[in-house]
Coordinates of C-alpha atoms in Angstrom, one line a residue:
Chain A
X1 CA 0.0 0.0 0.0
X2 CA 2.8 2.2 1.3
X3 CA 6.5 2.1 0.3
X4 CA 8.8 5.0 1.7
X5 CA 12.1 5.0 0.5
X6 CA 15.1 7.2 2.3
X7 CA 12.9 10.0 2.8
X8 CA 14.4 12.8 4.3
X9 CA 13.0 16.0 5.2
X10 CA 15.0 19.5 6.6
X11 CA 13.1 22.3 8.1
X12 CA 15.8 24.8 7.5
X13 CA 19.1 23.5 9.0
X14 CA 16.9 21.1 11.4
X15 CA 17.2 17.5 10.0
X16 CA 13.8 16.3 11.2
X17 CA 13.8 13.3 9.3
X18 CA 16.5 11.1 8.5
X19 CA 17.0 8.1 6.2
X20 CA 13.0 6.9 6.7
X21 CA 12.5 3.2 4.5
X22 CA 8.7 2.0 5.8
X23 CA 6.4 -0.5 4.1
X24 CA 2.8 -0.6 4.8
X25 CA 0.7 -3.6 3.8
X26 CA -2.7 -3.9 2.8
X27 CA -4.8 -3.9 5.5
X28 CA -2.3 -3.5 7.9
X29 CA -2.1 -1.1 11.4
X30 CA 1.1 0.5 12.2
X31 CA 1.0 2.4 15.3
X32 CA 4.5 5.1 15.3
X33 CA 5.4 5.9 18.8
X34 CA 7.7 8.5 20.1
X35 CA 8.7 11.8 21.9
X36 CA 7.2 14.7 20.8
X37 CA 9.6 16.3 18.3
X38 CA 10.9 12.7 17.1
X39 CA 9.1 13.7 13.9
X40 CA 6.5 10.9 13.8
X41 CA 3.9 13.6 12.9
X42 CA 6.1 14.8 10.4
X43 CA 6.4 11.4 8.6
X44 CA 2.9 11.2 8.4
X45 CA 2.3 14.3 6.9
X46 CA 4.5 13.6 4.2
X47 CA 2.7 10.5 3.5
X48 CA 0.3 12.7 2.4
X49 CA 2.5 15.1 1.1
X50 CA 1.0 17.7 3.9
X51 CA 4.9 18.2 4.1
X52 CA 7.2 17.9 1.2
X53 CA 10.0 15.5 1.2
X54 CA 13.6 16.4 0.5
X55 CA 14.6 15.6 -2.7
X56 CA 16.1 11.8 -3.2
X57 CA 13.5 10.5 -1.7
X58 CA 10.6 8.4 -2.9
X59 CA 7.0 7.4 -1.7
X60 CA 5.0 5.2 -3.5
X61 CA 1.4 4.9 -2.7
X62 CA -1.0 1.8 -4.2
X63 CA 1.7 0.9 -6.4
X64 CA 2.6 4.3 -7.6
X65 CA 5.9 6.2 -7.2
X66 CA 4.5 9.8 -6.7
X67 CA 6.5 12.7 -7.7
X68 CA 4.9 15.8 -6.2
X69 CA 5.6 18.2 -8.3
X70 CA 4.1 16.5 -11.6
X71 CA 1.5 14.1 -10.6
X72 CA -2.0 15.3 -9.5
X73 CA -2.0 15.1 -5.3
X74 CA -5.3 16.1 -5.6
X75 CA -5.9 12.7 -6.9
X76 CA -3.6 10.6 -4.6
X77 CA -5.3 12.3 -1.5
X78 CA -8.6 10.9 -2.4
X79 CA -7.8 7.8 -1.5
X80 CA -5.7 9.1 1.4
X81 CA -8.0 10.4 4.7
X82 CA -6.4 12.4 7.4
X83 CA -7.6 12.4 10.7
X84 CA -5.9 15.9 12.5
X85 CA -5.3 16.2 16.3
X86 CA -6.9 19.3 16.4
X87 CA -10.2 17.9 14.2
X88 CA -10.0 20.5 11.6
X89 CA -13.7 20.5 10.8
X90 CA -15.0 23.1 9.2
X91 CA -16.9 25.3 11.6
X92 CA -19.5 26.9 9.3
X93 CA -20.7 23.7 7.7
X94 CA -22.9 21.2 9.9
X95 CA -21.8 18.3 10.8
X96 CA -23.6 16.1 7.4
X97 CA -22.1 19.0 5.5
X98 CA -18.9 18.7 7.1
X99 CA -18.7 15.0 6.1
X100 CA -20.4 15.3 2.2
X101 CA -18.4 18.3 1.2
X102 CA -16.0 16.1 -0.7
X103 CA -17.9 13.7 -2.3
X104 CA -20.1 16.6 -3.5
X105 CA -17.4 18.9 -4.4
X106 CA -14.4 16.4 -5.1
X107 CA -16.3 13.4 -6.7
X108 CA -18.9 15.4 -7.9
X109 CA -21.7 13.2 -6.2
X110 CA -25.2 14.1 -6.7
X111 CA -26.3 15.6 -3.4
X112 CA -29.0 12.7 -2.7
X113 CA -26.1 10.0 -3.0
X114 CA -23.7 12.3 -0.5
X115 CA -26.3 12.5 1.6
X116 CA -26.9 8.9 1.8
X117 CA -23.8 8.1 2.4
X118 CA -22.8 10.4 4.9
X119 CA -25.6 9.4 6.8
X120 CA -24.0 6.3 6.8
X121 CA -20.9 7.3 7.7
X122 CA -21.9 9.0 10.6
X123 CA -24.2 6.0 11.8
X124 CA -21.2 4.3 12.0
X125 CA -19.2 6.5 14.0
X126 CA -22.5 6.7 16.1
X127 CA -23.2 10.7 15.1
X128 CA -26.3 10.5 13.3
X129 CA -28.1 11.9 15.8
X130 CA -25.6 15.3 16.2
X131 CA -26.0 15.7 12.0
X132 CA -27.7 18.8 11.8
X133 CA -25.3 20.4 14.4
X134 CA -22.4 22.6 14.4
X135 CA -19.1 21.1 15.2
X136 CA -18.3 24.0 17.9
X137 CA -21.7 22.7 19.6
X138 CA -19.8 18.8 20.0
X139 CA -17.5 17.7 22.6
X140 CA -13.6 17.1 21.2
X141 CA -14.5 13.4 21.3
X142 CA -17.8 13.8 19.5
X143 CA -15.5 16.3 16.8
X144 CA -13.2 13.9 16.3
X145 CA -15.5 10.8 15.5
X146 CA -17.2 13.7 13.2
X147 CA -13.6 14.5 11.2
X148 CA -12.9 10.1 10.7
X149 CA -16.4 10.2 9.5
X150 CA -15.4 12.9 7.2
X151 CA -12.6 11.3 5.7
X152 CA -14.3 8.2 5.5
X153 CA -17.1 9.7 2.9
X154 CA -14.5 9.6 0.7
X155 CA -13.8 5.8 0.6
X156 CA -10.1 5.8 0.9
X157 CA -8.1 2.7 1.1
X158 CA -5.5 4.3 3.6
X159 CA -6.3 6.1 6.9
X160 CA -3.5 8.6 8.6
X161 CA -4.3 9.5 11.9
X162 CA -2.2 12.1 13.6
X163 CA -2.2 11.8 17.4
X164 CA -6.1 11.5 17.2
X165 CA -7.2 11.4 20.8
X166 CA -3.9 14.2 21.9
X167 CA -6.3 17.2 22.5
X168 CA -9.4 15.2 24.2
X169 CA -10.2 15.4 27.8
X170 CA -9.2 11.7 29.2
X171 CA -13.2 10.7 29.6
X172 CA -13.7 11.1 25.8
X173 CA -10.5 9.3 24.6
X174 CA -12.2 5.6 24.0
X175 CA -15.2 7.0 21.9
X176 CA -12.5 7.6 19.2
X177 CA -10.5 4.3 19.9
X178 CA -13.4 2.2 19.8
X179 CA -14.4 4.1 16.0
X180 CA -10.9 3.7 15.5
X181 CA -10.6 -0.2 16.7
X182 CA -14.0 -0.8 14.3
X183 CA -12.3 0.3 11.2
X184 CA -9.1 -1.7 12.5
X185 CA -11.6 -5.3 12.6
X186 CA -12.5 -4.2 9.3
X187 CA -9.3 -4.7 7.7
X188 CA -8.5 -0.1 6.4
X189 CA -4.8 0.2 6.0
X190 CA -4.3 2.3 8.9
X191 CA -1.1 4.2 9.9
X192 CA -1.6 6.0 13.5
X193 CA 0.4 8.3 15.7
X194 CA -0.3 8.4 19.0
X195 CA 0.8 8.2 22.6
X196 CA -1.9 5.6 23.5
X197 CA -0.2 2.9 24.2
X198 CA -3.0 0.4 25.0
X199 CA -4.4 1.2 21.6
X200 CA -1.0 0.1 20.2
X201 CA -1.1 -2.9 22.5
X202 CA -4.3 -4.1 21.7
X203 CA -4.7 -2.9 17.9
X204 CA -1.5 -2.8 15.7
X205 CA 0.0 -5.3 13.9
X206 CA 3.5 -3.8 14.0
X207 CA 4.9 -0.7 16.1
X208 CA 7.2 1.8 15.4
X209 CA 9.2 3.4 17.4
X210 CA 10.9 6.5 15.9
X211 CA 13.4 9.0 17.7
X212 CA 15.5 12.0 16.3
X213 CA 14.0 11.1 13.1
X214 CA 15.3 7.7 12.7
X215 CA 13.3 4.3 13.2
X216 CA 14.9 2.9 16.3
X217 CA 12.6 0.1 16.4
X218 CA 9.7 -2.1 14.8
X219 CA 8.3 -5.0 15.5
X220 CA 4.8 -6.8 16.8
X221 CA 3.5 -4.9 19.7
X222 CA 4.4 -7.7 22.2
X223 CA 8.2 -7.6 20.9
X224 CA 8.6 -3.6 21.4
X225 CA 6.7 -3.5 24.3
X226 CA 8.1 -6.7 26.5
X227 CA 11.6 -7.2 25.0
X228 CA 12.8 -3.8 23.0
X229 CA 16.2 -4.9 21.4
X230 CA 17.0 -0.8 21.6
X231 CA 18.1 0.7 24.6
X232 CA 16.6 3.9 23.4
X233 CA 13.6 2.5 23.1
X234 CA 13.0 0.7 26.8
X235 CA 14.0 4.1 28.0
X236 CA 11.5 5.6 26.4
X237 CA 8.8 3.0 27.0
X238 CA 9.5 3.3 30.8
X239 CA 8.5 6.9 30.7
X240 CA 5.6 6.0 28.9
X241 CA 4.0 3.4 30.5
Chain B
X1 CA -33.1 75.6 17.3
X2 CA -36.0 77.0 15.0
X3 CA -33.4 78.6 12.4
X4 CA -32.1 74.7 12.0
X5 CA -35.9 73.5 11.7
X6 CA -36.6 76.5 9.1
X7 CA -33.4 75.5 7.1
X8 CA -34.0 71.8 6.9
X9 CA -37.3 72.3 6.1
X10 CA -36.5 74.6 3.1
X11 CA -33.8 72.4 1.6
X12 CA -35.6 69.5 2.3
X13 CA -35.6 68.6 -1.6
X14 CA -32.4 69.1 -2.5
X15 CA -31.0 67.6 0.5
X16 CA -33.2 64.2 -0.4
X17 CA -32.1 64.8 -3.7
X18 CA -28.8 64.9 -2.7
X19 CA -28.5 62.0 -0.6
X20 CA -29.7 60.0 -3.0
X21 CA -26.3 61.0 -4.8
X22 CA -24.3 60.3 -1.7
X23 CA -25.9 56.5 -1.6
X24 CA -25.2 56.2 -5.6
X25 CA -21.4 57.1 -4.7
X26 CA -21.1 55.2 -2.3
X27 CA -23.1 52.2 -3.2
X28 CA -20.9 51.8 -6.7
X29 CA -17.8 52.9 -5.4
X30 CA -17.6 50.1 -2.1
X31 CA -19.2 47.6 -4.6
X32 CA -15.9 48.1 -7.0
X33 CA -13.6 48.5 -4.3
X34 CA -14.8 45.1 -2.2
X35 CA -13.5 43.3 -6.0
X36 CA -10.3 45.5 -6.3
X37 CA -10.0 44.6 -2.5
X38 CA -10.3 40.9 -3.3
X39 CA -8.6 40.7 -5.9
X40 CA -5.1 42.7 -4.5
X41 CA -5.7 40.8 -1.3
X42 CA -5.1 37.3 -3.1
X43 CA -2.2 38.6 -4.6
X44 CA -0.8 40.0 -1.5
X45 CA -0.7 36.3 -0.3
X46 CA 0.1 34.6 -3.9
X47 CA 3.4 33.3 -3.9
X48 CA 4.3 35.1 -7.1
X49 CA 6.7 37.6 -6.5
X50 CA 5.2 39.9 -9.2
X51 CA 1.5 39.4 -8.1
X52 CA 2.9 40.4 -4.6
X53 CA 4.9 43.2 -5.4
X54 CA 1.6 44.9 -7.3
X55 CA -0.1 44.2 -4.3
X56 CA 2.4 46.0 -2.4
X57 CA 3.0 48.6 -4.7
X58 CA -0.9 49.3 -5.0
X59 CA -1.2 49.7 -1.0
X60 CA 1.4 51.9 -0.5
X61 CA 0.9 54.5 -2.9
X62 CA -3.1 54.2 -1.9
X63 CA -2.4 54.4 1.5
X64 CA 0.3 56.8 1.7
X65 CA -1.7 59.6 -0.4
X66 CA -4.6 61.7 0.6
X67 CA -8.0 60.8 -0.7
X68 CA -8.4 64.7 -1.9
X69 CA -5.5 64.7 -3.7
X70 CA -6.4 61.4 -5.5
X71 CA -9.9 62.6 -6.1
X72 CA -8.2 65.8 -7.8
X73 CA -5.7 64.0 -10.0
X74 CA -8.5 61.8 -11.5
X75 CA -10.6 64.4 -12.7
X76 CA -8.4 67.9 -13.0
X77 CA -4.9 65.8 -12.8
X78 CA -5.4 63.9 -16.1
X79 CA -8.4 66.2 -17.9
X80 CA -5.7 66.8 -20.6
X81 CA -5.4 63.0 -21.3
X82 CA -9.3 62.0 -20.5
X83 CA -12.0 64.0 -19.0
X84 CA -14.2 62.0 -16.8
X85 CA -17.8 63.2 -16.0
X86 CA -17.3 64.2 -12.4
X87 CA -19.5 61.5 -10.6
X88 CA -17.8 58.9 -12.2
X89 CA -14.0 59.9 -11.4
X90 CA -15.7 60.3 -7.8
X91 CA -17.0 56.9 -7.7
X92 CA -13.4 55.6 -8.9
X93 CA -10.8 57.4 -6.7
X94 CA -13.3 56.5 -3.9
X95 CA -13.3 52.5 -5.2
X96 CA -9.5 52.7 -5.6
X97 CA -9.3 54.3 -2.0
X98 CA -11.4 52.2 -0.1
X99 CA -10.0 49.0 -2.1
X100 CA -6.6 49.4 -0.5
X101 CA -7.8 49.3 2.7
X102 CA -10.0 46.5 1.9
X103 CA -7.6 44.8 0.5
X104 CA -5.8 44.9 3.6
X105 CA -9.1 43.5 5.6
X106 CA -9.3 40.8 3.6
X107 CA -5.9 39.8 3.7
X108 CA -5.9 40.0 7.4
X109 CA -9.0 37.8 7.5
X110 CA -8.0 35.1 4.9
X111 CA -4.3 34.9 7.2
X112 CA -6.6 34.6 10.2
X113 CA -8.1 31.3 9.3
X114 CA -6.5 28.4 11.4
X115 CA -4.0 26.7 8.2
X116 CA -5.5 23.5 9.8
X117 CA -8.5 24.3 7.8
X118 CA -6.6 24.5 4.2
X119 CA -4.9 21.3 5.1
X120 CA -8.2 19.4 6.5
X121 CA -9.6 20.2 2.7
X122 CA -6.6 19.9 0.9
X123 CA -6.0 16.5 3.0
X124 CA -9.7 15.7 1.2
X125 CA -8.7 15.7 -2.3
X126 CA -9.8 19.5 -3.0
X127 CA -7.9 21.9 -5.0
X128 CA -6.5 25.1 -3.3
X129 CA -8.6 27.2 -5.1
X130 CA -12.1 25.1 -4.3
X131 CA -10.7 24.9 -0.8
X132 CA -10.1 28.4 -1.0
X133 CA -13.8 29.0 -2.4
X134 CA -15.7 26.4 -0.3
X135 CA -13.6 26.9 3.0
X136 CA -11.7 29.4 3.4
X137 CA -13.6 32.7 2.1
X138 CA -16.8 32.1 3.7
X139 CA -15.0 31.5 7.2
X140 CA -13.1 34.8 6.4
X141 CA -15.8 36.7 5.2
X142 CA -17.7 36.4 8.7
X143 CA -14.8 37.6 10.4
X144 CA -13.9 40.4 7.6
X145 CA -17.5 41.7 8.2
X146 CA -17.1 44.0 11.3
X147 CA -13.8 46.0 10.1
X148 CA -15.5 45.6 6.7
X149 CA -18.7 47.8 8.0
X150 CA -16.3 50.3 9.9
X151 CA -14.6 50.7 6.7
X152 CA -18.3 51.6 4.7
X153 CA -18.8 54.3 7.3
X154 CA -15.4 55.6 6.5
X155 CA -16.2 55.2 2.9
X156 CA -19.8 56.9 3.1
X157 CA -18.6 59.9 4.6
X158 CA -15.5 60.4 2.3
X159 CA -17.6 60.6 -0.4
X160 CA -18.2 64.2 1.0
X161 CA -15.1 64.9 -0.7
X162 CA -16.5 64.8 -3.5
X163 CA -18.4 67.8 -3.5
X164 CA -15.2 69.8 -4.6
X165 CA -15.6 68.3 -8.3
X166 CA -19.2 69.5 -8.1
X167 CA -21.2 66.6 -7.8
X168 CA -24.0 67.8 -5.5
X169 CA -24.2 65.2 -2.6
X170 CA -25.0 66.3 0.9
X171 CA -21.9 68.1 1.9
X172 CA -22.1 69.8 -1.8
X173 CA -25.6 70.6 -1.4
X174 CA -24.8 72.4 2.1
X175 CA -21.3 74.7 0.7
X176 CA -23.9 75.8 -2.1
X177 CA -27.0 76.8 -0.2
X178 CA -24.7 78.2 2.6
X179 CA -23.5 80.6 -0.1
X180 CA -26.5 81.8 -0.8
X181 CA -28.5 81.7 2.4
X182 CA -25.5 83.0 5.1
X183 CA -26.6 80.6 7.4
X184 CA -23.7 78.2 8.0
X185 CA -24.4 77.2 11.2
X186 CA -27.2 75.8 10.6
X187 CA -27.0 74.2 6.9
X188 CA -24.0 72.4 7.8
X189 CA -26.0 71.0 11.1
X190 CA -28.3 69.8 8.8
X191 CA -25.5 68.0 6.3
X192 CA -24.5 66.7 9.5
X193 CA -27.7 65.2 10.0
X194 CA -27.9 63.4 7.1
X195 CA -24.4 61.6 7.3
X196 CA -25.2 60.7 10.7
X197 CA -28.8 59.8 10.1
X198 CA -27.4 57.4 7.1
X199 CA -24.4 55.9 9.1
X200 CA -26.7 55.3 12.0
X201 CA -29.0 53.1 9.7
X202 CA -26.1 51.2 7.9
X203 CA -24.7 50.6 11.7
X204 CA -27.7 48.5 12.2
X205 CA -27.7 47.0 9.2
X206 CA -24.1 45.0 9.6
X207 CA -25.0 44.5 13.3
X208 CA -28.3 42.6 12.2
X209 CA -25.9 40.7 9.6
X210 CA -23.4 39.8 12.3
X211 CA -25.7 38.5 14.2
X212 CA -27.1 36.5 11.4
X213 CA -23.8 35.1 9.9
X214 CA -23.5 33.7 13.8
X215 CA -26.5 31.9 14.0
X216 CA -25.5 30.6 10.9
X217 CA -22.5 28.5 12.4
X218 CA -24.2 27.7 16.0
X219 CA -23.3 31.0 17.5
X220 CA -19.9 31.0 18.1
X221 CA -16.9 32.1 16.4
X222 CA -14.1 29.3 16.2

């Protein structure tokens, strides 16, 4: 699904990411763990080329080397969704026009189809019953199931979620696992960055453990977790966990 | 107090009249300069370095010259090159006036939206300029609205100004029957009346349509 090949991205003289080589298989979850500033979020965003790599590198996405500055990311992205830390909904749309926008503006769906299906959608995420409301009038939990919702409408085969449950209040941080866990049972190619290690316990099929840019560490869940080969990353896990 | 009521009572026609020149002027001239405002305000934040430099260019001459003078040099300033009829070089130095500043409003508003909002949509498949069209504008239009309405005001009431190339809107109306009836005092109490009579309305006005934009997204402003 993914292939990542010695991506490498500066931010002016700061080498945020060094050297990266990741493969992401169909229907696989990969959970990347690390310090804030280890530039997990970073690697993400250039997945979906939110961030542009350094040049040398490559990223290949269902099969297809992408080069950013001649093929169409417009295109790629479809079948990308991003979930934000921060939500990102749009606050002057409701919460059904948050989540049809796309497929009425990007796919060009007739609005009775949209509709449809982001009823649908929001069933699933168990928002059908907030549709008609503003996203400012949801809890961050309830925003957040709102914005997967969103970026399922558009029928992606790869979801990126970046630090999803980071800005909730504690209380409202399994809502979005459980959505998130749901969409894991039904086999989406998943890459997630987060701190929640129980989610990455329970969930992933391989972890990532990524510090000053570099992966440290990958491996099951059990193998980081109980036996880390890297003393880098048992230090880290202890402060964790 | 009954000189005021004798004068406004005599002009009553040509100071109706007359307002209804002011509106024209001002009506036209805000309409042009909210596009010339759009317009310079995306290429103030286009990364083209010639767009930008226009932009720039555009805002600081504006900015840095008086509205009289510019209202001058379009109608006496250039009359050997092309005369035009007084109302309309009114309406266009006030366009091209106002526009800079606009410009500026917009720019401040579009800069104001949260980039997470570009990247949500552009993360979505949609182009920068839909995501632009479909998310961003609309989000910074409801903020642009209050300065936006302060600017109208400012814009309504500089188009006094253009009395001095003889267009005979309120303020015109008032320096000609003052002439001729010696009562300044009270003729320019009246003009006064009617700018502040008109400004008072229009007040409402955008605080009825900021009050309706906010409904609009559940009351609150993100």
């Amino acid at each position: 699904m993914i292939k990542i090949r010695n991506l490498n991205k500066h931010f002016g003289a700061l080498h945020v990411l060094k050297d990266i080589d990741l493969d992401v298989k169909n229907r696989e979850v990969v959970v990347i763990i690390g310090a804030s500033g280890s530039g997990k979020s970073t690697l993400l965003r250039c997945i979906n080329f939110l961030e542009m790599m350094d040049d040398g590198g490559k990223i290949n996405v269902m099969g297809k080397n992408i080069n950013p500055k001649l093929d169409d990311l417009n295109l790629v992205r479809q079948n990308v969704g991003m979930v934000f830390q921060h939500f990102n909904l749009f606050p002057h749309k409701t919460v059904l026009e948050n989540v049809i926008e796309a497929p009425l503006y990007v796919k060009k769906m007739n609005h009775q189809e949209a509709r449809k299906v982001g009823l649908e959608i929001l069933d699933k995420v168990g928002m059908l019953c907030k549709a008609d409301c503003y996203p400012l009038q949801l809890s961050g939990g309830q925003q957040q199931r709102v914005a997967i919702a969103r970026a399922l409408a558009m029928n992606p085969t790869i979801m990126l979620f970046d630090e999803p449950t980071s800005a909730l209040d504690p209380e409202l941080v399994n809502e979005v696992l459980q959505v998130m866990k749901e969409l894991a049972r039904e086999g989406m190619t998943m890459v997630v960055v987060t701190h929640e290690m129980g989610f990455a316990k329970e969930v992933a099929d391989r972890v990532i453990y990524i510090d000053e840019g570099r992966i440290v560490e990958e491996g099951k869940p059990e193998q980081v977790f109980e036996c880390p080969s890297q003393q880098r990353t048992e230090s880290f896990l202890a402060k964790v966990i | 107090m009954v000189n005021i009521y004798q004068i406004f009572i005599q002009n009553i026609t040509a100071f109706l009249e007359a307002t209804v020149i002011t509106l024209k002027l001002t009506s036209i001239s805000l309409l042009l300069a909210m596009f010339i405002g759009l317009v310079i305000a995306f290429f103030k934040i286009s990364k083209n370095r010639i767009l930008y430099s226009i932009a720039q260019l555009y805002i600081t001459v504006i900015r840095g010259t008086p509205l009289i003078v510019q209202l001058m040099f379009l109608y006496f300033g250039i009359i050997k090159i092309v005369v035009l009829p007084a109302f309309w070089a009114g309406t266009l130095a006030l366009a091209i006036h106002a526009g800079a500043y606009i410009a500026e409003i917009f720019r401040g508003a579009i800069q104001s939206i949260n980039p997470g909002q570009m990247e949500a949509a552009r993360s979505l498949g949609m182009s920068r300029s839909l995501a632009m069209k479909r998310i961003i504008m609309p989000q910074a239009f409801k903020r642009a609205v209050p300065s936006l309405g302060n600017q109208f005001i400012i814009g309504l009431k500089d188009s006094s100004l253009v009395a001095y190339l003889g267009v005979p809107e309120i303020y015109g109306t008032a320096l000609y029957e003052q002439a001729s009836n010696f009562m300044p005092f009270e003729t320019y109490m009246v003009a006064g009346m009617y700018y502040l009579v008109l400004v008072i309305i229009f007040t409402y006005l955008v605080s009825k349509l900021e009050l309706k934009l906010d409904v609009e997204d559940g009351g609150r402003v993100s």
